[in-house]
Amino acid sequence: MLNESENDPKSPAAYESVSVRPVSWYLEKHGLEMGDSNYSFGRKQLFIAATISYCVSSIAIARASNVSVIIIFRFISGLASAVPTNIVAGSAEDLFHAGHRIWMIYAWALTTNVGACVGPIFGTLVAESLGWRWIFYLSTIITGLWSVLLLFIKESRPSQLLSKAVAEVCKESGDSTLRTRNPDHAPDFRTFAQVALIRPVRLVCTEPIVFICSILTAVVYGLLYLFTGALPIVYKSYGFTPGQASLSFVPLTLGIFSGIFTRFYDHRIYKRRQQKSQELEPEDKLTGFAIGAPLLAIGLWWFAWTIPPQVQGVPWIVSMLPLLLVGYATNEFGCTLTGYIADSYTVFASSAFASTAFLRAICCAGFPLFAGRMFTALTANEASSILAAVASVFCVAPVVLLKYGKKIRERSPFAKYSLEQYRHNEVDRDAVLDDDSTHLHFTNMPFHTKLTKALGIQLPIVQGGMQWVGYAELASAVSNAGGLGILTALTQPTPEDLRKEIQRCRTMTKKPFGVNITLLPSINPPDYGAYAQVVIDEGIKIVETAGNSPGPVIKMLKAVDTIIIHKCTTIRHAESAIKLGVDFLSIDGFECAGHVGETDITNFILLSRARQSLKVPFIASGGFADGQGLAAALSLGAEGINMGTRFMCTVEAPIHKNIKDEIVKASEVDTQLVLRRWKNTSRLYKNKVTAEAVKIEQESKTGEFAEVAPYVSGKRGREVFINGDPDYGVWTAGQVIGLIHDIPTCDELCKRIEKEAAETLSKAASLYQPSSKL
């Protein structure tokens, strides 16, 4: 029971008697998983509501006339502060990619921990000089200002943005059937309760990563709050006043700031991975945790045995030095493990983080309750030794996560589900309506496939390596548009000419491009090895191979870690290529231009078979010219598409405009198969020369290739592209010519394909509304 003087908040006794209990009530409520409601309501609304609630609670406490009011409103302020704390990791995941999240999560952890350290200093000084009520008056002023500023922020939750944008499309177009694939949708209170309350509890009980991170961060964060009661006791023995004792948090604060050096190292690792077109794994950012865990144990053991009463005569500064290590470790635990959760659970990071925040709040609320008694009953040395022993056990955790973290994530159904939803909702966050249409802008929406990640490209679109077409003008334009441009090696007369073309292409683009090396049966074959050596010498890291017996060339290229994309027309050939060590397969359906194989299997079947049988990622080739085709290929299991004929009909393609106009006029039946008799079937544009070649092929009694050779000469095809006469010789074209109706720039074409694919995938996803797995 509070006595009369304690019940008067104007008296020092009142402030002292409730200085721990309201904080603990505040922190316990702070741990409620209210942050998960952001999935249904979005981030912005909850940020604003929480900040206003905290502001109102602060003024109520400052004006309170009895302790009961203080406790009640501290409870409410704890509820309000739970929201931004729980959803900040999700906001970071929404707004920043893996590299930028290194800094954003660090900034969040830094301000949180510095606040916990500076708070006791600030609170003590304000209470001593102005009275304890001014702590809450200042809180009211600060949070009131933030409430106004938050009105101007934008919503960041991808599913909320997409739902809003689609609603605008429906309104403008009058089509009310369009839906988004929204995993956040909560049609009733029961579903909302499962998302906001049950899912975080399940995560901490069923997800090893969430459990480990929650326990570690809870105890280490609780340590800061334990110090609010413990450090004044320790330094009182040195003769410090309460104000002087609060300055023991200064070395903790300095230690927290020292983590910036670890962030520079993390960023360096990220840049290295980016340069090598390698994906940054969540475990790659655990360096600070691996350093911080042993430093925490060292710091606490050092502190424990340099303080009174069992150690006398040691200057007080000696016991403050280890607090630098403790401060560094505290921030690294929060920073790296919060980032680890954000990277592991992507769009559902707030669910995992709510679980972490709940356990953390229990420790932060509970530790101050027994800190004073622990450090007086056991002595400061023994109490600190217990903390050091616990920290020593924690040193095992970095080893476990670094060695087994990836395997744990891969076995987690919810982590996989999170990644799936992340990819489905990864759209342009600034999506708006066109002024003159009802379509969404998806111009900044990146595609995340194995192809884009491995090659370091924005769009999963590869330009086909076309003879007499694959020059620097076209290859650089495709790469600059976000795809992968390809130079055709054998278009160049000699290996040295290829070298010059590669160097010329580099002056036209700074983005990745590749080289095509096609090995064809010939009486006098070119020196493929010499062409491959030029590729190696010039540092080209992406090569498309095709044709017969590519083994020796592939072996040369793989020796320097070149990424190989090999073209195949059958699953049998693809399996042989896998044995050679190729990285990707380009599966060519019967619709394709050029060499189509002899099995006549179209892409709809061939891609499905590839998905069933192949252990190496593949892209789809043949019959692709638009975004609907890209969406279909991705749906069938491909990691991207290869387009040849479509890129021939672009502004940058180095062929005569008459040929481009001929393609625009053509239909899907204007191609012809030649050389079937000699099992070297090729799909060519149907013209007078191909008609004569097919006639000779069908009527020949000798079956000699020499009879048709003059008609299918590649040199005559080259002249077609130069002089613009479509009937001068044979030239390749796929059945996709029936889908080509204009001559855009490569940039215009790629943007159009990206937009069409995004809209197609979004519409397809809207046909099915999955229920949450947890």
Coordinates of C-alpha atoms in Angstrom, one line a residue, residues 223-623:
L223 CA 20.4 -6.4 -19.5
L224 CA 20.2 -2.7 -20.4
Y225 CA 17.1 -2.3 -18.2
L226 CA 18.6 -4.4 -15.5
F227 CA 21.6 -1.9 -15.4
T228 CA 19.1 0.9 -14.7
G229 CA 18.7 -0.6 -11.2
A230 CA 22.2 -2.3 -10.9
L231 CA 24.7 0.4 -11.9
P232 CA 23.5 3.0 -9.4
I233 CA 24.1 0.4 -6.7
V234 CA 27.5 -0.5 -8.0
Y235 CA 28.7 3.1 -8.3
K236 CA 27.1 4.3 -5.1
S237 CA 29.9 2.2 -3.4
Y238 CA 32.4 4.6 -5.1
G239 CA 30.6 7.6 -3.5
F240 CA 28.8 8.7 -6.6
T241 CA 25.6 10.7 -6.4
P242 CA 22.5 9.4 -8.4
G243 CA 23.3 11.9 -11.2
Q244 CA 26.9 10.8 -11.3
A245 CA 26.0 7.1 -11.2
S246 CA 23.7 7.6 -14.2
L247 CA 26.8 8.7 -16.2
S248 CA 27.9 5.0 -16.2
F249 CA 25.6 4.7 -19.2
V250 CA 28.0 6.8 -21.2
P251 CA 30.5 4.0 -22.0
L252 CA 27.5 1.8 -22.9
T253 CA 26.4 4.4 -25.4
L254 CA 29.9 4.8 -26.9
G255 CA 30.1 1.0 -27.3
I256 CA 26.7 1.1 -29.1
F257 CA 28.0 3.7 -31.6
S258 CA 31.2 1.6 -32.3
G259 CA 29.0 -0.9 -34.3
I260 CA 29.2 1.4 -37.3
F261 CA 32.6 -0.2 -38.2
T262 CA 30.9 -3.6 -38.4
R263 CA 28.3 -2.1 -40.7
F264 CA 31.0 -0.9 -43.1
Y265 CA 32.3 -4.5 -43.2
D266 CA 28.8 -5.8 -43.9
H267 CA 28.4 -3.3 -46.7
R268 CA 31.7 -4.4 -48.2
I269 CA 30.6 -8.0 -48.2
Y270 CA 27.3 -6.9 -49.9
K271 CA 29.2 -5.0 -52.6
R272 CA 31.5 -8.0 -53.3
R273 CA 28.5 -10.3 -53.7
Q274 CA 26.8 -7.8 -55.9
Q275 CA 29.8 -7.5 -58.2
K276 CA 29.9 -11.3 -58.6
S277 CA 26.1 -11.4 -59.2
Q278 CA 25.7 -13.5 -56.1
E279 CA 22.8 -13.4 -53.8
L280 CA 23.4 -12.0 -50.3
E281 CA 22.3 -14.7 -47.8
P282 CA 20.9 -13.6 -44.4
E283 CA 23.8 -15.4 -42.7
D284 CA 26.2 -13.1 -44.4
K285 CA 25.1 -10.3 -42.2
L286 CA 25.7 -12.0 -38.9
T287 CA 29.3 -10.8 -38.5
G288 CA 28.4 -8.4 -35.8
F289 CA 26.6 -11.1 -33.8
A290 CA 29.6 -13.4 -34.1
I291 CA 31.9 -10.7 -32.8
G292 CA 29.4 -9.4 -30.2
A293 CA 28.6 -12.7 -28.4
P294 CA 32.2 -13.3 -27.1
L295 CA 32.7 -9.6 -26.4
L296 CA 29.6 -9.6 -24.3
A297 CA 30.9 -12.5 -22.2
I298 CA 34.3 -10.9 -21.9
G299 CA 32.9 -7.5 -20.9
L300 CA 30.6 -8.9 -18.2
W301 CA 33.4 -11.1 -16.7
W302 CA 35.7 -8.1 -16.7
F303 CA 33.0 -5.9 -15.1
A304 CA 32.2 -8.5 -12.5
W305 CA 35.7 -8.7 -11.1
T306 CA 36.7 -5.1 -11.2
I307 CA 34.0 -3.7 -8.8
P308 CA 33.4 -3.7 -5.1
P309 CA 32.8 -5.2 -2.6
Q310 CA 35.0 -8.3 -3.4
V311 CA 37.5 -6.3 -5.4
Q312 CA 38.8 -3.2 -3.7
G313 CA 41.3 -0.5 -4.7
V314 CA 40.5 -0.7 -8.5
P315 CA 39.7 2.7 -10.0
W316 CA 36.1 3.2 -11.1
I317 CA 37.2 3.9 -14.7
V318 CA 38.5 0.3 -15.0
S319 CA 35.1 -1.1 -14.4
M320 CA 33.5 1.3 -17.0
L321 CA 35.8 0.2 -19.8
P322 CA 34.2 -3.3 -20.2
L323 CA 30.8 -1.5 -20.6
L324 CA 32.1 -0.4 -24.0
L325 CA 32.2 -4.0 -25.0
V326 CA 28.8 -4.7 -23.5
G327 CA 27.3 -1.7 -25.3
Y328 CA 28.8 -2.9 -28.6
A329 CA 27.4 -6.4 -28.1
T330 CA 24.0 -5.2 -27.0
N331 CA 23.5 -3.2 -30.2
E332 CA 24.9 -6.0 -32.4
F333 CA 22.5 -8.6 -31.0
G334 CA 19.6 -6.3 -31.7
C335 CA 20.8 -5.1 -35.1
T336 CA 22.0 -8.3 -36.6
L337 CA 19.3 -10.6 -35.3
T338 CA 16.5 -8.2 -36.2
G339 CA 18.0 -8.0 -39.7
Y340 CA 18.3 -11.8 -39.8
I341 CA 14.6 -12.1 -39.0
A342 CA 13.7 -9.5 -41.6
D343 CA 15.7 -11.3 -44.3
S344 CA 14.5 -14.7 -43.4
Y345 CA 10.7 -14.0 -43.1
T346 CA 10.5 -11.1 -45.6
V347 CA 6.9 -9.8 -45.8
F348 CA 6.0 -11.6 -42.6
A349 CA 8.9 -10.2 -40.6
S350 CA 6.6 -8.3 -38.3
S351 CA 5.0 -11.6 -37.2
A352 CA 8.4 -13.0 -36.3
F353 CA 9.4 -9.7 -34.8
A354 CA 6.3 -9.5 -32.6
S355 CA 7.3 -12.8 -31.1
T356 CA 10.8 -11.4 -30.4
A357 CA 9.4 -8.2 -29.0
F358 CA 7.0 -10.1 -26.6
L359 CA 9.8 -12.1 -25.0
R360 CA 12.1 -9.0 -25.0
A361 CA 9.5 -7.0 -23.2
I362 CA 9.0 -9.6 -20.5
C363 CA 12.8 -9.5 -19.8
C364 CA 12.9 -5.7 -20.0
A365 CA 10.0 -5.4 -17.6
G366 CA 11.0 -8.2 -15.3
F367 CA 14.8 -7.6 -14.9
P368 CA 14.4 -4.1 -13.2
L369 CA 12.0 -5.7 -10.6
F370 CA 14.8 -7.9 -9.2
A371 CA 17.9 -6.0 -10.2
G372 CA 18.3 -4.1 -6.9
R373 CA 17.7 -7.2 -4.7
M374 CA 20.0 -9.3 -6.9
F375 CA 22.9 -6.9 -6.6
T376 CA 22.5 -6.4 -2.9
A377 CA 21.7 -9.9 -1.7
L378 CA 24.3 -11.7 -3.9
T379 CA 26.9 -8.9 -4.0
A380 CA 27.6 -7.1 -7.2
N381 CA 30.4 -9.4 -8.1
E382 CA 28.3 -12.6 -7.8
A383 CA 25.3 -11.1 -9.6
S384 CA 27.5 -9.9 -12.5
S385 CA 29.1 -13.3 -12.7
I386 CA 25.7 -14.9 -13.2
L387 CA 25.1 -12.6 -16.1
A388 CA 28.6 -13.3 -17.5
A389 CA 28.0 -17.1 -17.3
V390 CA 24.7 -16.7 -19.3
A391 CA 26.5 -14.6 -21.9
S392 CA 29.2 -17.3 -22.1
V393 CA 26.5 -19.9 -23.1
F394 CA 25.3 -17.5 -25.8
C395 CA 28.6 -17.8 -27.6
V396 CA 27.4 -21.1 -29.0
A397 CA 24.5 -19.3 -30.9
P398 CA 26.6 -17.6 -33.7
V399 CA 28.3 -20.9 -34.5
V400 CA 24.8 -22.6 -34.8
L401 CA 23.3 -19.9 -37.0
L402 CA 26.3 -19.5 -39.3
K403 CA 26.7 -23.2 -39.8
Y404 CA 23.1 -24.4 -39.9
G405 CA 21.0 -21.3 -40.4
K406 CA 20.5 -21.7 -44.1
K407 CA 19.5 -25.4 -43.7
I408 CA 17.0 -24.4 -41.0
R409 CA 15.5 -21.7 -43.2
E410 CA 15.2 -24.1 -46.1
R411 CA 13.3 -26.7 -44.0
S412 CA 10.9 -24.1 -42.7
P413 CA 7.5 -24.2 -44.4
F414 CA 6.7 -20.7 -43.2
A415 CA 10.0 -19.2 -44.4
K416 CA 9.3 -20.7 -47.8
Y417 CA 5.7 -19.3 -47.7
S418 CA 7.0 -15.8 -46.8
L419 CA 9.4 -15.9 -49.7
E420 CA 6.6 -16.9 -52.1
Q421 CA 4.4 -14.1 -50.9
Y422 CA 7.3 -11.6 -51.1
R423 CA 7.8 -12.5 -54.8
H424 CA 4.1 -12.3 -55.6
N425 CA 3.7 -8.8 -54.0
E426 CA 7.0 -7.3 -55.2
V427 CA 5.6 -4.6 -57.4
D428 CA 6.3 -1.0 -58.1
R429 CA 5.6 0.7 -54.8
D430 CA 4.9 4.0 -56.5
A431 CA 2.4 2.4 -58.8
V432 CA -0.1 4.9 -60.2
L433 CA -2.7 5.1 -62.9
D434 CA -1.8 6.3 -66.4
D435 CA -3.4 9.6 -67.2
D436 CA -4.9 8.1 -70.4
S437 CA -5.5 4.5 -69.5
T438 CA -6.5 2.2 -66.7
H439 CA -3.2 0.4 -66.5
L440 CA -0.7 0.4 -63.7
H441 CA 2.9 1.5 -64.0
F442 CA 5.1 -1.4 -63.3
T443 CA 8.2 0.2 -64.8
N444 CA 10.3 -0.1 -61.7
M445 CA 9.2 -3.6 -60.7
P446 CA 12.2 -5.9 -60.6
F447 CA 11.8 -9.6 -61.5
H448 CA 13.5 -11.9 -59.0
T449 CA 14.4 -15.1 -60.7
K450 CA 17.5 -17.3 -60.6
L451 CA 18.4 -15.9 -64.0
T452 CA 18.3 -12.2 -63.0
K453 CA 20.2 -12.9 -59.7
A454 CA 22.9 -15.0 -61.4
L455 CA 23.5 -12.6 -64.3
G456 CA 22.9 -9.3 -62.5
I457 CA 20.2 -8.2 -64.8
Q458 CA 16.9 -6.5 -64.1
L459 CA 14.6 -8.4 -66.5
P460 CA 14.6 -12.1 -67.2
I461 CA 15.0 -11.5 -70.9
V462 CA 17.9 -12.7 -73.0
Q463 CA 18.5 -11.6 -76.6
G464 CA 19.1 -14.6 -78.9
G465 CA 22.5 -15.0 -80.4
M466 CA 21.6 -14.4 -84.1
Q467 CA 24.0 -14.7 -87.0
W468 CA 24.6 -11.4 -88.8
V469 CA 22.4 -9.6 -86.2
G470 CA 24.2 -9.9 -82.9
Y471 CA 26.4 -6.9 -83.1
A472 CA 27.2 -4.3 -80.4
E473 CA 24.4 -2.0 -81.4
L474 CA 21.7 -4.5 -80.5
A475 CA 23.5 -6.2 -77.6
S476 CA 24.2 -3.0 -75.8
A477 CA 20.6 -1.7 -76.3
V478 CA 19.1 -4.9 -74.8
S479 CA 21.5 -4.7 -71.8
N480 CA 20.8 -1.1 -71.3
A481 CA 17.0 -1.9 -71.3
G482 CA 17.5 -4.3 -68.4
G483 CA 17.9 -7.6 -70.3
L484 CA 20.9 -9.5 -71.4
G485 CA 22.4 -8.5 -74.7
I486 CA 24.3 -11.2 -76.7
L487 CA 27.1 -10.7 -79.3
T488 CA 27.3 -13.5 -81.8
A489 CA 30.9 -14.7 -82.0
L490 CA 30.8 -16.3 -85.5
T491 CA 29.3 -13.1 -87.0
Q492 CA 32.8 -11.8 -86.6
P493 CA 35.3 -13.1 -89.3
T494 CA 38.1 -13.8 -86.8
P495 CA 38.7 -14.0 -83.1
E496 CA 40.4 -10.7 -83.1
D497 CA 37.4 -9.1 -84.7
L498 CA 35.3 -10.5 -81.9
R499 CA 37.7 -8.9 -79.4
K500 CA 37.2 -5.5 -81.1
E501 CA 33.4 -6.0 -81.0
I502 CA 33.5 -6.8 -77.3
Q503 CA 35.5 -3.7 -76.6
R504 CA 33.2 -1.6 -78.8
C505 CA 30.2 -3.0 -76.9
R506 CA 31.8 -2.0 -73.6
T507 CA 31.8 1.6 -74.8
M508 CA 28.1 1.4 -75.3
T509 CA 26.9 -0.2 -72.1
K510 CA 28.2 -0.6 -68.5
K511 CA 25.8 -3.4 -67.9
P512 CA 26.3 -7.2 -68.3
F513 CA 26.3 -8.7 -71.8
G514 CA 27.3 -12.1 -73.1
V515 CA 28.7 -13.8 -76.2
N516 CA 27.1 -16.6 -78.3
I517 CA 29.3 -19.4 -79.6
T518 CA 27.4 -21.9 -81.8
L519 CA 29.2 -25.0 -82.9
L520 CA 27.9 -26.3 -86.2
P521 CA 28.9 -29.2 -88.4
S522 CA 31.2 -28.0 -91.1
I523 CA 33.9 -29.3 -93.4
N524 CA 36.2 -26.5 -92.4
P525 CA 35.0 -25.5 -88.9
P526 CA 36.3 -22.2 -87.4
D527 CA 38.7 -22.2 -84.5
Y528 CA 36.1 -22.3 -81.7
G529 CA 38.9 -22.5 -79.1
A530 CA 40.4 -19.2 -80.3
Y531 CA 37.0 -17.5 -80.1
A532 CA 36.5 -18.9 -76.6
Q533 CA 40.0 -17.7 -75.6
V534 CA 39.1 -14.1 -76.7
V535 CA 36.0 -14.3 -74.5
I536 CA 38.1 -15.4 -71.5
D537 CA 40.8 -12.7 -72.2
E538 CA 38.2 -10.0 -72.4
G539 CA 36.6 -11.0 -69.1
I540 CA 33.2 -12.0 -70.5
K541 CA 31.5 -14.0 -67.7
I542 CA 28.3 -15.0 -69.6
V543 CA 28.3 -17.3 -72.7
E544 CA 25.5 -18.8 -74.6
T545 CA 26.5 -22.1 -76.3
A546 CA 24.7 -24.1 -78.9
G547 CA 25.3 -26.9 -81.4
N548 CA 27.2 -30.1 -81.5
S549 CA 30.0 -31.3 -79.2
P550 CA 30.3 -28.2 -77.0
G551 CA 32.3 -30.0 -74.3
P552 CA 35.8 -28.7 -75.0
V553 CA 34.6 -25.1 -75.3
I554 CA 32.5 -25.4 -72.1
K555 CA 35.4 -26.9 -70.2
M556 CA 37.6 -23.9 -71.2
L557 CA 35.0 -21.4 -70.1
K558 CA 34.1 -23.1 -66.8
A559 CA 37.8 -23.1 -65.8
V560 CA 37.4 -19.4 -65.3
D561 CA 33.9 -19.6 -63.7
T562 CA 32.0 -18.4 -66.8
I563 CA 28.2 -18.8 -66.6
I564 CA 27.1 -21.0 -69.4
I565 CA 23.6 -21.0 -71.0
H566 CA 23.3 -23.9 -73.4
K567 CA 20.6 -24.2 -76.0
C568 CA 18.8 -27.5 -76.4
T569 CA 15.8 -28.7 -78.4
T570 CA 15.3 -32.0 -76.4
I571 CA 15.3 -33.1 -72.8
R572 CA 17.9 -35.7 -73.7
H573 CA 20.3 -33.1 -75.0
A574 CA 19.7 -31.0 -72.0
E575 CA 20.6 -33.8 -69.6
S576 CA 23.8 -34.3 -71.6
A577 CA 24.6 -30.6 -71.2
I578 CA 24.1 -30.8 -67.5
K579 CA 26.8 -33.4 -67.2
L580 CA 29.1 -30.9 -68.9
G581 CA 28.5 -28.4 -66.1
V582 CA 26.3 -25.8 -67.7
D583 CA 24.6 -23.3 -65.4
F584 CA 21.4 -22.7 -67.3
L585 CA 19.6 -24.4 -70.2
S586 CA 17.8 -22.5 -73.0
I587 CA 15.0 -24.9 -74.0
D588 CA 14.1 -24.3 -77.7
G589 CA 10.6 -25.2 -78.7
F590 CA 9.7 -26.2 -82.2
E591 CA 8.3 -22.6 -82.8
C592 CA 11.8 -21.1 -82.7
A593 CA 13.9 -19.7 -85.5
G594 CA 16.9 -21.4 -86.9
H595 CA 17.7 -25.0 -85.9
V596 CA 14.6 -26.5 -84.4
G597 CA 15.7 -30.1 -83.9
E598 CA 14.0 -33.1 -85.3
T599 CA 11.4 -33.9 -82.6
D600 CA 8.8 -31.2 -83.4
I601 CA 7.9 -30.6 -79.8
T602 CA 6.5 -27.2 -79.0
N603 CA 7.3 -25.2 -75.9
F604 CA 4.1 -25.9 -74.0
I605 CA 5.0 -29.5 -73.7
L606 CA 8.8 -29.1 -73.7
L607 CA 8.9 -26.6 -70.8
S608 CA 6.6 -28.8 -68.7
R609 CA 8.9 -31.7 -69.3
A610 CA 11.9 -29.6 -68.5
R611 CA 10.3 -28.6 -65.2
Q612 CA 9.7 -32.2 -64.3
S613 CA 13.1 -33.6 -65.3
L614 CA 15.9 -31.1 -65.2
K615 CA 17.9 -30.3 -62.1
V616 CA 19.4 -27.1 -63.6
P617 CA 17.4 -23.8 -64.1
F618 CA 16.2 -23.1 -67.6
I619 CA 14.9 -20.3 -69.8
A620 CA 12.3 -20.6 -72.6
S621 CA 13.2 -19.9 -76.2
G622 CA 11.0 -19.9 -79.3
G623 CA 7.6 -18.1 -79.7

